[in-house]
């Protein structure tokens, strides 16, 4: 059992190294679009998300949904919303998980996803937070620690959005 776990951890470490190497800029200073890498990272995020979800308390807030259908439409069509949502998860959700190795992988993977998505479809950074992400942030802050756990449990919603977006840009 320990050997299997060590092999899986090793696989994720190798993938993380590949992700970091693939995400580097080319000599010309431009980052290249790596759609295959995006798909691979997203698939591995499903496994890490399951691990994170099992490590935090269950989401008992049933009358509130953070990631709404309208946000999905914005995520699919608006690069600023996409970038802000991924940044929100890195800065405001995963940063509250302590020193778990799963957290470090997920943060790195989200950052690589952001960089590669931007390489596939360049996006000018927005100085203003979109209304959808502002509402999401406000709700999570209002719920406190339970909001962090809810956001983690809603990775089941966010990861298919990411996967659908990647398939759309292929």
CSV table of C-alpha atoms in Angstrom, one decimal:
chain,number,residue,atom,x,y,z
A,1,UNK,CA,0.0,0.0,0.0
A,2,UNK,CA,2.8,2.4,0.9
A,3,UNK,CA,4.7,1.5,-2.3
A,4,UNK,CA,1.6,2.3,-4.4
A,5,UNK,CA,1.2,5.6,-2.6
A,6,UNK,CA,4.9,6.4,-3.1
A,7,UNK,CA,4.7,5.6,-6.9
A,8,UNK,CA,1.6,7.9,-7.3
A,9,UNK,CA,3.4,10.7,-5.4
A,10,UNK,CA,6.4,10.2,-7.6
A,11,UNK,CA,4.2,10.4,-10.7
A,12,UNK,CA,2.7,13.7,-9.6
A,13,UNK,CA,6.2,15.1,-8.8
A,14,UNK,CA,7.4,14.1,-12.2
A,15,UNK,CA,4.3,15.7,-13.8
A,16,UNK,CA,4.7,18.8,-11.8
A,17,UNK,CA,8.3,19.1,-13.0
A,18,UNK,CA,7.1,18.6,-16.6
A,19,UNK,CA,4.4,21.2,-16.0
A,20,UNK,CA,7.0,23.7,-14.7
A,21,UNK,CA,9.3,23.0,-17.6
A,22,UNK,CA,6.5,23.2,-20.2
A,23,UNK,CA,5.3,26.5,-18.8
A,24,UNK,CA,8.6,28.3,-19.3
A,25,UNK,CA,8.9,30.9,-21.9
A,26,UNK,CA,10.5,30.2,-25.2
A,27,UNK,CA,13.8,32.0,-26.1
A,28,UNK,CA,11.8,34.6,-28.0
A,29,UNK,CA,10.1,35.6,-24.7
A,30,UNK,CA,6.7,34.2,-25.7
A,31,UNK,CA,5.0,31.4,-24.0
A,32,UNK,CA,3.8,28.6,-26.3
A,33,UNK,CA,0.3,27.1,-26.1
A,34,UNK,CA,0.4,23.5,-24.8
A,35,UNK,CA,-3.1,22.1,-25.1
A,36,UNK,CA,-2.0,18.5,-24.4
A,37,UNK,CA,-0.3,19.7,-21.2
A,38,UNK,CA,-3.5,21.6,-20.2
A,39,UNK,CA,-5.6,18.4,-20.6
A,40,UNK,CA,-3.1,16.3,-18.7
A,41,UNK,CA,-2.8,18.8,-15.8
A,42,UNK,CA,-6.6,19.1,-15.6
A,43,UNK,CA,-7.0,15.3,-15.4
A,44,UNK,CA,-4.5,15.1,-12.6
A,45,UNK,CA,-6.3,17.9,-10.8
A,46,UNK,CA,-9.4,15.7,-10.6
A,47,UNK,CA,-7.3,13.3,-8.4
A,48,UNK,CA,-5.8,16.0,-6.3
A,49,UNK,CA,-9.2,17.7,-5.8
A,50,UNK,CA,-10.6,14.4,-4.6
A,51,UNK,CA,-7.8,14.2,-2.1
A,52,UNK,CA,-8.3,17.8,-0.9
A,53,UNK,CA,-12.1,17.3,-0.6
A,54,UNK,CA,-11.6,14.2,1.6
A,55,UNK,CA,-9.2,16.2,3.8
A,56,UNK,CA,-11.7,19.0,4.7
A,57,UNK,CA,-15.0,18.9,6.4
A,58,UNK,CA,-18.0,18.1,4.2
A,59,UNK,CA,-19.9,20.9,2.6
A,60,UNK,CA,-23.1,21.2,4.6
A,61,UNK,CA,-24.3,24.5,3.0
A,62,UNK,CA,-26.9,23.4,0.6
A,63,UNK,CA,-28.8,26.6,-0.1
A,64,UNK,CA,-25.8,28.5,-1.5
A,65,UNK,CA,-23.8,27.8,-4.7
A,66,UNK,CA,-20.6,29.7,-5.4
A,67,UNK,CA,-20.1,28.7,-9.0
A,68,UNK,CA,-23.2,29.6,-10.9
A,69,UNK,CA,-24.3,28.8,-14.5
A,70,UNK,CA,-23.9,32.5,-15.4
A,71,UNK,CA,-20.3,32.4,-14.1
A,72,UNK,CA,-19.7,29.4,-16.3
A,73,UNK,CA,-20.7,31.3,-19.4
A,74,UNK,CA,-18.4,34.2,-18.4
A,75,UNK,CA,-15.6,31.7,-17.7
A,76,UNK,CA,-15.9,30.2,-21.2
A,77,UNK,CA,-16.0,33.5,-23.0
A,78,UNK,CA,-14.2,36.1,-20.9
A,79,UNK,CA,-10.5,35.7,-20.3
A,80,UNK,CA,-10.4,38.2,-17.4
A,81,UNK,CA,-13.1,36.3,-15.5
A,82,UNK,CA,-11.3,33.0,-16.2
A,83,UNK,CA,-8.0,34.5,-14.9
A,84,UNK,CA,-9.6,36.1,-11.9
A,85,UNK,CA,-11.5,32.9,-10.9
A,86,UNK,CA,-8.3,30.8,-11.1
A,87,UNK,CA,-6.4,33.5,-9.1
A,88,UNK,CA,-9.2,33.6,-6.6
A,89,UNK,CA,-8.8,29.9,-5.9
A,90,UNK,CA,-5.0,30.2,-5.6
A,91,UNK,CA,-5.0,33.2,-3.3
A,92,UNK,CA,-8.2,32.9,-1.4
A,93,UNK,CA,-9.0,29.2,-1.2
A,94,UNK,CA,-5.9,27.0,-1.4
A,95,UNK,CA,-3.8,29.5,0.6
A,96,UNK,CA,-5.9,28.6,3.7
A,97,UNK,CA,-5.1,24.9,3.6
A,98,UNK,CA,-1.9,24.8,5.5
A,99,UNK,CA,1.2,23.0,4.3
A,100,UNK,CA,-0.4,20.0,2.6
A,101,UNK,CA,1.5,18.7,-0.5
A,102,UNK,CA,-1.8,18.4,-2.3
A,103,UNK,CA,-2.2,22.1,-1.9
A,104,UNK,CA,1.2,22.9,-3.4
A,105,UNK,CA,0.5,20.7,-6.4
A,106,UNK,CA,-2.9,22.3,-7.0
A,107,UNK,CA,-1.6,25.8,-6.6
A,108,UNK,CA,1.2,25.1,-9.1
A,109,UNK,CA,-1.2,23.4,-11.5
A,110,UNK,CA,-3.6,26.3,-11.4
A,111,UNK,CA,-0.8,28.7,-12.1
A,112,UNK,CA,0.4,26.6,-15.0
A,113,UNK,CA,-3.2,26.4,-16.3
A,114,UNK,CA,-3.5,30.2,-16.1
A,115,UNK,CA,-0.2,30.8,-17.9
A,116,UNK,CA,-0.9,28.2,-20.7
A,117,UNK,CA,-4.5,29.3,-21.2
A,118,UNK,CA,-3.2,32.9,-21.6
A,119,UNK,CA,-0.6,31.6,-24.1
A,120,UNK,CA,-3.3,29.9,-26.1
A,121,UNK,CA,-5.6,33.0,-26.0
A,122,UNK,CA,-3.7,36.1,-24.9
A,123,UNK,CA,-5.6,38.2,-22.4
A,124,UNK,CA,-4.9,41.7,-21.3
A,125,UNK,CA,-4.9,41.8,-17.5
A,126,UNK,CA,-7.9,43.5,-16.0
A,127,UNK,CA,-7.4,46.0,-13.2
A,128,UNK,CA,-11.0,45.7,-12.0
A,129,UNK,CA,-12.5,42.5,-10.4
A,130,UNK,CA,-15.4,41.3,-12.4
A,131,UNK,CA,-18.9,41.4,-10.7
A,132,UNK,CA,-19.1,37.5,-10.8
A,133,UNK,CA,-15.8,37.0,-9.0
A,134,UNK,CA,-16.5,39.9,-6.6
A,135,UNK,CA,-19.8,38.2,-5.6
A,136,UNK,CA,-18.0,34.9,-5.2
A,137,UNK,CA,-15.3,36.4,-3.0
A,138,UNK,CA,-17.9,38.2,-0.9
A,139,UNK,CA,-19.9,35.0,-0.3
A,140,UNK,CA,-16.8,33.0,0.6
A,141,UNK,CA,-15.6,35.7,3.0
A,142,UNK,CA,-19.1,35.9,4.6
A,143,UNK,CA,-19.1,32.1,5.1
A,144,UNK,CA,-15.6,32.2,6.6
A,145,UNK,CA,-13.9,28.8,7.0
A,146,UNK,CA,-17.1,27.0,5.7
A,147,UNK,CA,-16.8,29.1,2.5
A,148,UNK,CA,-13.3,27.8,1.9
A,149,UNK,CA,-14.5,24.2,2.3
A,150,UNK,CA,-17.5,24.9,0.1
A,151,UNK,CA,-15.2,26.3,-2.6
A,152,UNK,CA,-13.0,23.2,-2.4
A,153,UNK,CA,-16.1,21.0,-2.8
A,154,UNK,CA,-17.1,23.0,-5.8
A,155,UNK,CA,-14.0,22.0,-7.6
A,156,UNK,CA,-16.3,19.4,-9.0
A,157,UNK,CA,-18.0,22.2,-10.8
A,158,UNK,CA,-14.9,24.2,-11.8
A,159,UNK,CA,-12.7,21.4,-13.2
A,160,UNK,CA,-15.3,20.4,-15.8
A,161,UNK,CA,-15.4,24.1,-16.9
A,162,UNK,CA,-11.7,24.1,-17.3
A,163,UNK,CA,-11.8,20.9,-19.2
A,164,UNK,CA,-14.6,22.2,-21.5
A,165,UNK,CA,-12.7,25.4,-22.1
A,166,UNK,CA,-9.5,23.4,-23.1
A,167,UNK,CA,-11.5,21.2,-25.4
A,168,UNK,CA,-13.0,24.4,-27.0
A,169,UNK,CA,-9.6,25.9,-27.8
A,170,UNK,CA,-8.3,22.7,-29.3
